[in-house]
mmCIF file of C-alpha atoms and ligand atoms in Angstrom:
data_model
loop_
_atom_site.group_PDB
_atom_site.id
_atom_site.type_symbol
_atom_site.label_atom_id
_atom_site.label_comp_id
_atom_site.label_asym_id
_atom_site.label_seq_id
_atom_site.Cartn_x
_atom_site.Cartn_y
_atom_site.Cartn_z
ATOM 1 C CA MET A 19 0.000 0.000 0.000
ATOM 2 C CA THR A 20 1.322 3.429 -0.883
ATOM 3 C CA VAL A 21 1.946 5.750 2.017
ATOM 4 C CA LEU A 22 0.887 9.266 1.165
ATOM 5 C CA LYS A 23 2.184 12.279 2.996
ATOM 6 C CA PRO A 24 0.861 15.777 3.422
ATOM 7 C CA SER A 25 3.050 18.525 1.942
ATOM 8 C CA TYR A 26 3.592 20.732 5.003
ATOM 9 C CA LEU A 27 5.968 23.146 3.285
ATOM 10 C CA ARG A 28 3.462 23.878 0.519
ATOM 11 C CA VAL A 29 0.715 24.260 3.130
ATOM 12 C CA ARG A 30 2.775 26.785 5.096
ATOM 13 C CA ARG A 31 3.619 28.837 1.996
ATOM 14 C CA ARG A 32 0.002 28.970 0.862
ATOM 15 C CA ALA A 33 -1.103 30.069 4.341
ATOM 16 C CA GLU A 34 1.560 32.805 4.368
ATOM 17 C CA GLU A 35 0.344 33.999 0.966
ATOM 18 C CA ALA A 36 -3.245 34.017 2.176
ATOM 19 C CA LEU A 37 -2.315 36.209 5.165
ATOM 20 C CA GLN A 38 -0.939 38.933 2.861
ATOM 21 C CA ASN A 39 -0.921 42.221 4.794
ATOM 22 C CA LEU A 40 -2.330 40.823 8.031
ATOM 23 C CA THR A 41 0.229 41.172 10.789
ATOM 24 C CA GLN A 42 -1.503 40.514 14.075
ATOM 25 C CA PRO A 43 -4.087 38.263 15.675
ATOM 26 C CA PRO A 44 -6.918 37.544 15.523
ATOM 27 C CA VAL A 45 -6.783 36.762 11.802
ATOM 28 C CA ASP A 46 -9.792 38.112 9.945
ATOM 29 C CA VAL A 47 -10.891 34.868 8.250
ATOM 30 C CA MET A 48 -13.809 36.616 6.545
ATOM 31 C CA ALA A 49 -11.423 39.020 4.833
ATOM 32 C CA VAL A 50 -9.146 36.161 3.751
ATOM 33 C CA ALA A 51 -12.134 34.226 2.373
ATOM 34 C CA ALA A 52 -13.353 37.324 0.529
ATOM 35 C CA ARG A 53 -9.938 37.851 -1.058
ATOM 36 C CA LEU A 54 -10.100 34.305 -2.396
ATOM 37 C CA GLY A 55 -13.516 35.048 -3.836
ATOM 38 C CA ALA A 56 -15.493 33.018 -1.308
ATOM 39 C CA GLU A 57 -18.692 34.049 0.422
ATOM 40 C CA VAL A 58 -19.078 32.779 3.983
ATOM 41 C CA ARG A 59 -22.562 31.831 5.101
ATOM 42 C CA PRO A 60 -23.426 30.662 8.607
ATOM 43 C CA PHE A 61 -26.216 28.113 8.312
ATOM 44 C CA ASP A 62 -28.430 25.799 10.343
ATOM 45 C CA LEU A 63 -26.452 22.609 9.651
ATOM 46 C CA SER A 64 -26.882 19.382 11.591
ATOM 47 C CA ALA A 65 -24.581 19.115 14.606
ATOM 48 C CA ASP A 66 -22.154 16.632 13.039
ATOM 49 C CA VAL A 67 -21.425 18.818 10.002
ATOM 50 C CA SER A 68 -18.827 21.546 10.541
ATOM 51 C CA GLY A 69 -18.773 23.096 7.111
ATOM 52 C CA ILE A 70 -19.408 22.702 3.417
ATOM 53 C CA LEU A 71 -17.449 24.127 0.509
ATOM 54 C CA TYR A 72 -19.321 24.696 -2.750
ATOM 55 C CA ARG A 73 -17.621 25.502 -6.021
ATOM 56 C CA GLU A 74 -19.618 26.189 -9.119
ATOM 57 C CA GLY A 75 -17.980 28.007 -12.015
ATOM 58 C CA ASP A 76 -16.453 31.124 -10.479
ATOM 59 C CA ARG A 77 -18.664 30.953 -7.439
ATOM 60 C CA ARG A 78 -17.291 29.776 -4.103
ATOM 61 C CA VAL A 79 -19.365 29.484 -0.964
ATOM 62 C CA ILE A 80 -18.231 28.353 2.483
ATOM 63 C CA VAL A 81 -21.159 27.273 4.632
ATOM 64 C CA VAL A 82 -20.392 27.048 8.325
ATOM 65 C CA ASN A 83 -22.437 25.571 11.171
ATOM 66 C CA GLN A 84 -23.988 28.546 12.991
ATOM 67 C CA HIS A 85 -24.575 26.454 16.113
ATOM 68 C CA HIS A 86 -20.882 25.882 16.725
ATOM 69 C CA SER A 87 -18.824 28.214 18.908
ATOM 70 C CA VAL A 88 -17.193 31.221 17.283
ATOM 71 C CA VAL A 89 -13.702 29.737 17.606
ATOM 72 C CA ARG A 90 -14.859 26.491 16.029
ATOM 73 C CA GLN A 91 -16.546 28.357 13.169
ATOM 74 C CA ARG A 92 -13.318 30.280 12.597
ATOM 75 C CA PHE A 93 -11.348 27.027 12.436
ATOM 76 C CA THR A 94 -13.882 25.522 10.014
ATOM 77 C CA ILE A 95 -13.754 28.599 7.753
ATOM 78 C CA ALA A 96 -9.934 28.458 7.789
ATOM 79 C CA HIS A 97 -10.073 24.719 6.975
ATOM 80 C CA GLU A 98 -12.355 25.350 3.980
ATOM 81 C CA ILE A 99 -10.122 28.224 2.820
ATOM 82 C CA GLY A 100 -7.332 25.630 2.964
ATOM 83 C CA HIS A 101 -9.187 23.342 0.571
ATOM 84 C CA LEU A 102 -9.737 26.319 -1.739
ATOM 85 C CA ALA A 103 -6.111 27.413 -1.656
ATOM 86 C CA LEU A 104 -4.610 23.931 -1.906
ATOM 87 C CA HIS A 105 -6.926 21.489 -3.587
ATOM 88 C CA LYS A 106 -8.744 21.388 -6.857
ATOM 89 C CA GLY A 107 -11.847 19.879 -5.538
ATOM 90 C CA GLU A 108 -15.177 18.459 -6.282
ATOM 91 C CA ALA A 109 -18.187 20.787 -6.586
ATOM 92 C CA VAL A 110 -19.406 20.021 -3.083
ATOM 93 C CA HIS A 111 -17.139 19.108 -0.177
ATOM 94 C CA VAL A 112 -18.742 18.267 3.156
ATOM 95 C CA ASP A 113 -16.685 18.299 6.348
ATOM 96 C CA GLU A 114 -18.100 16.384 9.223
ATOM 97 C CA LYS A 115 -16.545 16.693 12.653
ATOM 98 C CA PHE A 116 -12.881 16.563 11.826
ATOM 99 C CA PRO A 117 -10.436 15.344 14.389
ATOM 100 C CA ILE A 118 -7.752 17.989 14.677
ATOM 101 C CA TYR A 119 -4.642 16.360 13.355
ATOM 102 C CA PHE A 120 -1.589 18.577 13.150
ATOM 103 C CA ARG A 121 1.052 16.001 13.822
ATOM 104 C CA ASP A 122 2.833 14.193 11.054
ATOM 105 C CA GLY A 123 0.029 12.030 9.922
ATOM 106 C CA ARG A 124 0.914 9.137 7.725
ATOM 107 C CA SER A 125 -2.063 8.186 5.795
ATOM 108 C CA THR A 126 -2.973 5.518 3.320
ATOM 109 C CA THR A 127 -5.825 7.406 1.725
ATOM 110 C CA ALA A 128 -5.639 10.444 -0.497
ATOM 111 C CA GLU A 129 -8.762 11.820 1.150
ATOM 112 C CA ASN A 130 -7.173 11.807 4.606
ATOM 113 C CA VAL A 131 -4.148 13.629 3.262
ATOM 114 C CA LEU A 132 -6.412 16.404 1.971
ATOM 115 C CA GLU A 133 -8.071 16.737 5.384
ATOM 116 C CA ILE A 134 -4.734 16.756 7.212
ATOM 117 C CA GLU A 135 -3.483 19.453 4.830
ATOM 118 C CA ALA A 136 -6.623 21.576 5.288
ATOM 119 C CA ASN A 137 -6.256 21.331 9.082
ATOM 120 C CA ALA A 138 -2.572 22.203 8.915
ATOM 121 C CA PHE A 139 -3.436 25.173 6.687
ATOM 122 C CA ALA A 140 -6.020 26.347 9.244
ATOM 123 C CA ALA A 141 -3.434 26.108 12.043
ATOM 124 C CA ASN A 142 -0.868 28.045 9.976
ATOM 125 C CA LEU A 143 -3.411 30.674 8.973
ATOM 126 C CA LEU A 144 -4.919 31.275 12.413
ATOM 127 C CA MET A 145 -1.698 30.840 14.401
ATOM 128 C CA PRO A 146 1.282 31.866 12.242
ATOM 129 C CA ALA A 147 4.510 30.499 13.711
ATOM 130 C CA ASP A 148 6.340 33.857 13.576
ATOM 131 C CA TRP A 149 3.584 35.641 15.475
ATOM 132 C CA LEU A 150 3.503 32.991 18.169
ATOM 133 C CA ARG A 151 7.274 33.069 18.590
ATOM 134 C CA ALA A 152 7.201 36.869 18.902
ATOM 135 C CA ASP A 153 4.362 36.697 21.428
ATOM 136 C CA LEU A 154 6.104 34.079 23.515
ATOM 137 C CA ASP A 155 9.240 36.236 23.533
ATOM 138 C CA SER A 156 7.498 39.454 24.490
ATOM 139 C CA MET A 157 4.740 38.121 26.742
ATOM 140 C CA ARG A 158 7.004 35.883 28.800
ATOM 141 C CA ILE A 159 4.261 33.324 29.031
ATOM 142 C CA ASP A 160 4.543 30.840 31.850
ATOM 143 C CA PHE A 161 2.712 27.677 30.832
ATOM 144 C CA SER A 162 2.702 26.334 34.358
ATOM 145 C CA ASP A 163 -0.070 28.904 34.758
ATOM 146 C CA ASP A 164 -3.201 27.408 33.103
ATOM 147 C CA GLU A 165 -4.587 30.854 32.404
ATOM 148 C CA ALA A 166 -1.651 31.619 30.122
ATOM 149 C CA LEU A 167 -2.835 29.171 27.460
ATOM 150 C CA VAL A 168 -6.385 30.490 27.750
ATOM 151 C CA ARG A 169 -5.187 34.071 27.270
ATOM 152 C CA LEU A 170 -3.085 33.146 24.262
ATOM 153 C CA ALA A 171 -5.962 31.181 22.671
ATOM 154 C CA ASP A 172 -8.222 34.156 23.327
ATOM 155 C CA ARG A 173 -5.804 36.538 21.659
ATOM 156 C CA TYR A 174 -5.822 34.392 18.488
ATOM 157 C CA GLN A 175 -9.535 33.536 18.771
ATOM 158 C CA VAL A 176 -8.920 29.792 18.633
ATOM 159 C CA SER A 177 -9.805 27.000 21.037
ATOM 160 C CA THR A 178 -7.335 26.229 23.804
ATOM 161 C CA GLN A 179 -7.058 22.721 22.342
ATOM 162 C CA ALA A 180 -6.087 24.073 18.913
ATOM 163 C CA MET A 181 -3.563 26.440 20.522
ATOM 164 C CA ALA A 182 -2.036 23.703 22.675
ATOM 165 C CA LEU A 183 -1.640 21.434 19.634
ATOM 166 C CA ARG A 184 -0.146 24.241 17.578
ATOM 167 C CA LEU A 185 2.404 25.136 20.266
ATOM 168 C CA ALA A 186 3.300 21.482 20.654
ATOM 169 C CA SER A 187 3.721 20.989 16.896
ATOM 170 C CA LEU A 188 6.079 23.999 16.816
ATOM 171 C CA ALA A 189 7.908 22.674 19.882
ATOM 172 C CA LEU A 190 7.097 25.906 21.712
ATOM 173 C CA ILE A 191 5.518 24.221 24.712
HETATM 174 ZN ZN1 ZN B 214 -12.059 19.151 4.784
#
């Protein structure tokens, strides 16, 4: 069986391109989506669906579950932007609850690789490595204090789980 691997370098470059002139958190995911020509529409989706990406001709629509928390909606939007920026896709892509994998996932299916890449893109877009390193330098964050992680997650408008995984994947925690 072929082992497929996500292309993390390409993911990081695409996320950096998508950030353009943005220089501080929280990243305005709506503005990034708009620049890529995508409309974002919160919608009454069933609980197990996080988001849907539609592509039809020049039209791109990201539908996000309006019942999810703001930080989760932001992650979903960033994930769908990742599919747009990275993957030529099918007309309709439905994302059910995705486990957040940032670590080097080895996968045997092409579909999993796409999901891992979209999640890695979301992490790079919402929590750029350079910004985090600068914050950790200037804020002198002490992670033995539980509130420190909460404050950092709040600053980037991401979940504490996403922030903890991101810091771990960058070996910053
Ligand atoms: Zn996806």
